[in-house]
mmCIF file of C-alpha atoms in Angstrom:
data_model
loop_
_atom_site.group_PDB
_atom_site.id
_atom_site.type_symbol
_atom_site.label_atom_id
_atom_site.label_comp_id
_atom_site.label_asym_id
_atom_site.label_seq_id
_atom_site.Cartn_x
_atom_site.Cartn_y
_atom_site.Cartn_z
ATOM 1 C CA MET A 19 118.275 130.483 25.791
ATOM 2 C CA ASP A 20 116.131 133.351 27.074
ATOM 3 C CA VAL A 21 112.346 133.542 26.739
ATOM 4 C CA LYS A 22 112.453 135.967 23.776
ATOM 5 C CA HIS A 23 114.664 133.676 21.715
ATOM 6 C CA GLU A 24 112.543 130.627 22.615
ATOM 7 C CA GLN A 25 109.394 132.446 21.428
ATOM 8 C CA GLU A 26 111.112 133.538 18.206
ATOM 9 C CA LYS A 27 112.246 129.985 17.522
ATOM 10 C CA GLU A 28 108.705 128.735 18.147
ATOM 11 C CA LEU A 29 107.128 131.408 15.900
ATOM 12 C CA GLY A 30 109.641 130.970 13.097
ATOM 13 C CA TYR A 31 110.633 134.644 12.906
ATOM 14 C CA SER A 32 112.481 137.244 14.936
ATOM 15 C CA THR A 33 110.789 140.309 16.350
ATOM 16 C CA ASP A 34 113.706 142.189 14.795
ATOM 17 C CA ASP A 35 112.767 141.067 11.252
ATOM 18 C CA LEU A 36 112.041 143.896 8.825
ATOM 19 C CA GLU A 37 108.575 142.526 8.057
ATOM 20 C CA VAL A 38 107.627 142.459 11.753
ATOM 21 C CA LEU A 39 108.964 145.979 12.265
ATOM 22 C CA PHE A 40 107.014 147.173 9.211
ATOM 23 C CA ARG A 41 103.758 145.746 10.607
ATOM 24 C CA ALA A 42 104.508 147.179 14.064
ATOM 25 C CA VAL A 43 105.094 150.684 12.676
ATOM 26 C CA ASN A 44 101.898 150.449 10.606
ATOM 27 C CA LYS A 45 99.821 149.307 13.583
ATOM 28 C CA MET A 46 101.332 151.891 15.941
ATOM 29 C CA HIS A 47 100.747 154.680 13.376
ATOM 30 C CA ARG A 48 97.083 153.674 13.057
ATOM 31 C CA ARG A 49 96.666 153.625 16.837
ATOM 32 C CA CYS A 50 98.247 157.073 17.195
ATOM 33 C CA LEU A 51 96.043 158.385 14.406
ATOM 34 C CA LYS A 52 92.919 156.917 16.016
ATOM 35 C CA LYS A 53 93.870 158.472 19.353
ATOM 36 C CA GLU A 54 94.470 161.861 17.694
ATOM 37 C CA MET A 55 91.187 161.637 15.762
ATOM 38 C CA ASP A 56 89.308 160.693 18.947
ATOM 39 C CA SER A 57 90.891 163.586 20.875
ATOM 40 C CA ARG A 58 89.632 165.980 18.175
ATOM 41 C CA GLY A 59 86.121 164.498 18.241
ATOM 42 C CA LEU A 60 86.594 162.859 14.849
ATOM 43 C CA GLY A 61 86.485 159.236 15.990
ATOM 44 C CA LYS A 62 83.012 158.546 14.626
ATOM 45 C CA VAL A 63 83.495 159.858 11.108
ATOM 46 C CA GLY A 64 82.907 156.378 9.670
ATOM 47 C CA GLN A 65 84.360 156.526 6.169
ATOM 48 C CA PRO A 66 86.447 159.723 6.114
ATOM 49 C CA THR A 67 87.789 158.654 2.723
ATOM 50 C CA ILE A 68 84.363 159.392 1.206
ATOM 51 C CA LEU A 69 84.618 162.951 2.517
ATOM 52 C CA PHE A 70 88.154 163.266 1.138
ATOM 53 C CA MET A 71 86.906 162.058 -2.240
ATOM 54 C CA LEU A 72 83.985 164.491 -2.184
ATOM 55 C CA ARG A 73 86.404 167.303 -1.378
ATOM 56 C CA ASN A 74 87.908 166.690 -4.824
ATOM 57 C CA HIS A 75 85.155 168.018 -7.099
ATOM 58 C CA ASP A 76 86.286 166.024 -10.148
ATOM 59 C CA VAL A 77 85.993 162.739 -8.269
ATOM 60 C CA ALA A 78 82.741 163.765 -6.595
ATOM 61 C CA ALA A 79 81.125 164.554 -9.941
ATOM 62 C CA GLU A 80 81.923 161.095 -11.294
ATOM 63 C CA CYS A 81 81.500 158.901 -8.221
ATOM 64 C CA ASP A 82 78.252 157.275 -7.302
ATOM 65 C CA GLN A 83 77.679 154.703 -4.576
ATOM 66 C CA LYS A 84 79.211 151.957 -6.708
ATOM 67 C CA GLY A 85 82.242 154.115 -7.491
ATOM 68 C CA PHE A 86 82.812 154.844 -3.813
ATOM 69 C CA SER A 87 82.485 151.166 -2.903
ATOM 70 C CA GLU A 88 85.027 150.172 -5.568
ATOM 71 C CA ALA A 89 87.464 152.890 -4.497
ATOM 72 C CA LEU A 90 87.168 151.926 -0.839
ATOM 73 C CA GLY A 91 87.114 148.177 -1.383
ATOM 74 C CA VAL A 92 83.845 147.752 0.523
ATOM 75 C CA SER A 93 80.329 146.753 -0.479
ATOM 76 C CA PRO A 94 77.812 149.262 -1.878
ATOM 77 C CA ALA A 95 75.649 148.519 1.177
ATOM 78 C CA THR A 96 78.482 149.590 3.499
ATOM 79 C CA VAL A 97 78.862 152.816 1.540
ATOM 80 C CA ALA A 98 75.095 153.400 1.686
ATOM 81 C CA VAL A 99 75.119 153.099 5.483
ATOM 82 C CA SER A 100 78.109 155.463 5.772
ATOM 83 C CA ILE A 101 76.508 158.002 3.444
ATOM 84 C CA ARG A 102 73.221 157.824 5.362
ATOM 85 C CA ARG A 103 75.072 158.469 8.652
ATOM 86 C CA MET A 104 77.068 161.340 7.140
ATOM 87 C CA GLU A 105 73.896 162.816 5.677
ATOM 88 C CA ARG A 106 72.179 162.687 9.093
ATOM 89 C CA ALA A 107 75.268 164.299 10.653
ATOM 90 C CA GLY A 108 75.116 167.109 8.075
ATOM 91 C CA LEU A 109 78.458 166.223 6.471
ATOM 92 C CA VAL A 110 77.089 165.472 2.986
ATOM 93 C CA CYS A 111 73.944 166.279 1.054
ATOM 94 C CA LYS A 112 72.349 164.148 -1.611
ATOM 95 C CA SER A 113 70.515 165.331 -4.717
ATOM 96 C CA THR A 114 68.933 163.443 -7.589
ATOM 97 C CA ASP A 115 70.527 163.658 -11.016
ATOM 98 C CA PRO A 116 67.980 165.507 -13.218
ATOM 99 C CA ASN A 117 69.145 163.486 -16.255
ATOM 100 C CA ASP A 118 68.959 160.103 -14.509
ATOM 101 C CA LEU A 119 66.534 159.857 -11.600
ATOM 102 C CA ARG A 120 68.118 156.552 -10.529
ATOM 103 C CA ARG A 121 71.394 158.290 -9.752
ATOM 104 C CA ASN A 122 72.136 160.472 -6.734
ATOM 105 C CA HIS A 123 74.847 163.101 -6.560
ATOM 106 C CA LEU A 124 76.689 163.655 -3.309
ATOM 107 C CA ALA A 125 78.220 166.919 -2.203
ATOM 108 C CA ILE A 126 80.243 167.769 0.856
ATOM 109 C CA THR A 127 78.737 170.402 3.137
ATOM 110 C CA GLY A 128 80.597 173.186 4.934
ATOM 111 C CA LYS A 129 80.489 171.096 8.092
ATOM 112 C CA GLY A 130 81.934 168.117 6.174
ATOM 113 C CA LEU A 131 84.673 170.269 4.675
ATOM 114 C CA HIS A 132 85.575 171.557 8.148
ATOM 115 C CA LEU A 133 85.770 167.972 9.372
ATOM 116 C CA VAL A 134 88.042 166.972 6.458
ATOM 117 C CA ASN A 135 90.355 169.862 7.302
ATOM 118 C CA ASP A 136 90.432 168.727 10.949
ATOM 119 C CA CYS A 137 91.311 165.204 9.752
ATOM 120 C CA ILE A 138 94.137 166.599 7.641
ATOM 121 C CA HIS A 139 95.523 168.438 10.684
ATOM 122 C CA ALA A 140 95.320 165.225 12.731
ATOM 123 C CA PHE A 141 97.203 163.309 10.010
ATOM 124 C CA GLN A 142 99.842 166.046 9.791
ATOM 125 C CA HIS A 143 100.314 166.026 13.561
ATOM 126 C CA VAL A 144 100.820 162.254 13.730
ATOM 127 C CA ASP A 145 103.021 162.203 10.633
ATOM 128 C CA ALA A 146 105.220 165.011 11.994
ATOM 129 C CA GLY A 147 105.702 163.032 15.194
ATOM 130 C CA THR A 148 106.394 159.838 13.265
ATOM 131 C CA PHE A 149 109.175 161.396 11.194
ATOM 132 C CA LYS A 150 110.620 163.568 13.978
ATOM 133 C CA GLY A 151 114.417 163.497 13.876
ATOM 134 C CA PHE A 152 114.643 162.195 10.292
ATOM 135 C CA SER A 153 117.013 164.105 8.039
ATOM 136 C CA GLU A 154 115.904 165.132 4.546
ATOM 137 C CA GLU A 155 118.179 162.432 3.112
ATOM 138 C CA GLU A 156 116.628 159.755 5.354
ATOM 139 C CA ARG A 157 113.152 160.877 4.326
ATOM 140 C CA LYS A 158 114.070 160.642 0.621
ATOM 141 C CA GLN A 159 115.553 157.162 1.114
ATOM 142 C CA LEU A 160 112.420 156.008 2.912
ATOM 143 C CA GLU A 161 110.236 157.546 0.193
ATOM 144 C CA GLY A 162 112.173 155.617 -2.440
ATOM 145 C CA SER A 163 111.714 152.392 -0.504
ATOM 146 C CA TYR A 164 107.970 152.990 -0.160
ATOM 147 C CA ARG A 165 107.627 153.758 -3.867
ATOM 148 C CA ARG A 166 109.372 150.463 -4.701
ATOM 149 C CA MET A 167 107.074 148.587 -2.298
ATOM 150 C CA ILE A 168 104.060 150.217 -3.973
ATOM 151 C CA GLU A 169 105.339 149.149 -7.400
ATOM 152 C CA ASN A 170 105.827 145.602 -6.096
ATOM 153 C CA LEU A 171 102.315 145.510 -4.630
ATOM 154 C CA VAL A 172 100.789 146.864 -7.854
ATOM 155 C CA ALA A 173 102.681 144.154 -9.766
ATOM 156 C CA MET A 174 101.040 141.622 -7.418
ATOM 157 C CA GLY A 175 97.595 142.995 -8.278
ATOM 158 C CA ALA A 176 97.025 145.579 -5.546
ATOM 159 C CA GLN A 177 95.163 148.724 -6.513
ATOM 160 C CA LEU A 178 96.608 152.171 -5.861
ATOM 161 C CA PRO A 179 94.582 154.221 -3.362
ATOM 162 C CA THR A 180 92.349 156.784 -5.068
ATOM 163 C CA PHE A 181 94.328 159.769 -3.777
ATOM 164 C CA MET A 182 97.532 158.408 -5.355
ATOM 165 C CA LYS A 183 95.830 157.898 -8.715
ATOM 166 C CA GLN A 184 94.874 161.574 -8.694
ATOM 167 C CA GLU A 185 98.463 162.630 -7.929
ATOM 168 C CA GLU A 186 99.739 160.654 -10.917
ATOM 169 C CA THR A 187 97.359 162.328 -13.386
ATOM 170 C CA THR A 188 98.192 165.868 -12.266
#
């Protein structure tokens, strides 16, 4: 028995298993995305999801620090630190709600909007490379599989990402 098969027997799974391949693709995609973001000078964005949410005016109008923390699955303190950093970097600006002085409104700045657009281009670049050589039929099959996995995860109690909730309501 070769070394690979001995390791697989010891681990209790094969490196060819679908679940292992799924995790490998996910991890490799994240690494490629990080590399692309770093090459574009976007590596220190912190919580780019906040900027994406602020880009959507409807979400931005309703979301406060607590709303962002719930949507991101992180603590309000983590969101506060990210917002403070983004504010110092000129990506967002904060203003007090005239009707409720305890509440702050966040808005994305031109610089923040430019950064979001750069992030989108980075995502598109990595995604295009990921799906290179896939036929339209293969893409549709994969989409169907992902939609079923999402349904299964939701049935297990997972929450849809904010951007997918917005797609469903439109």
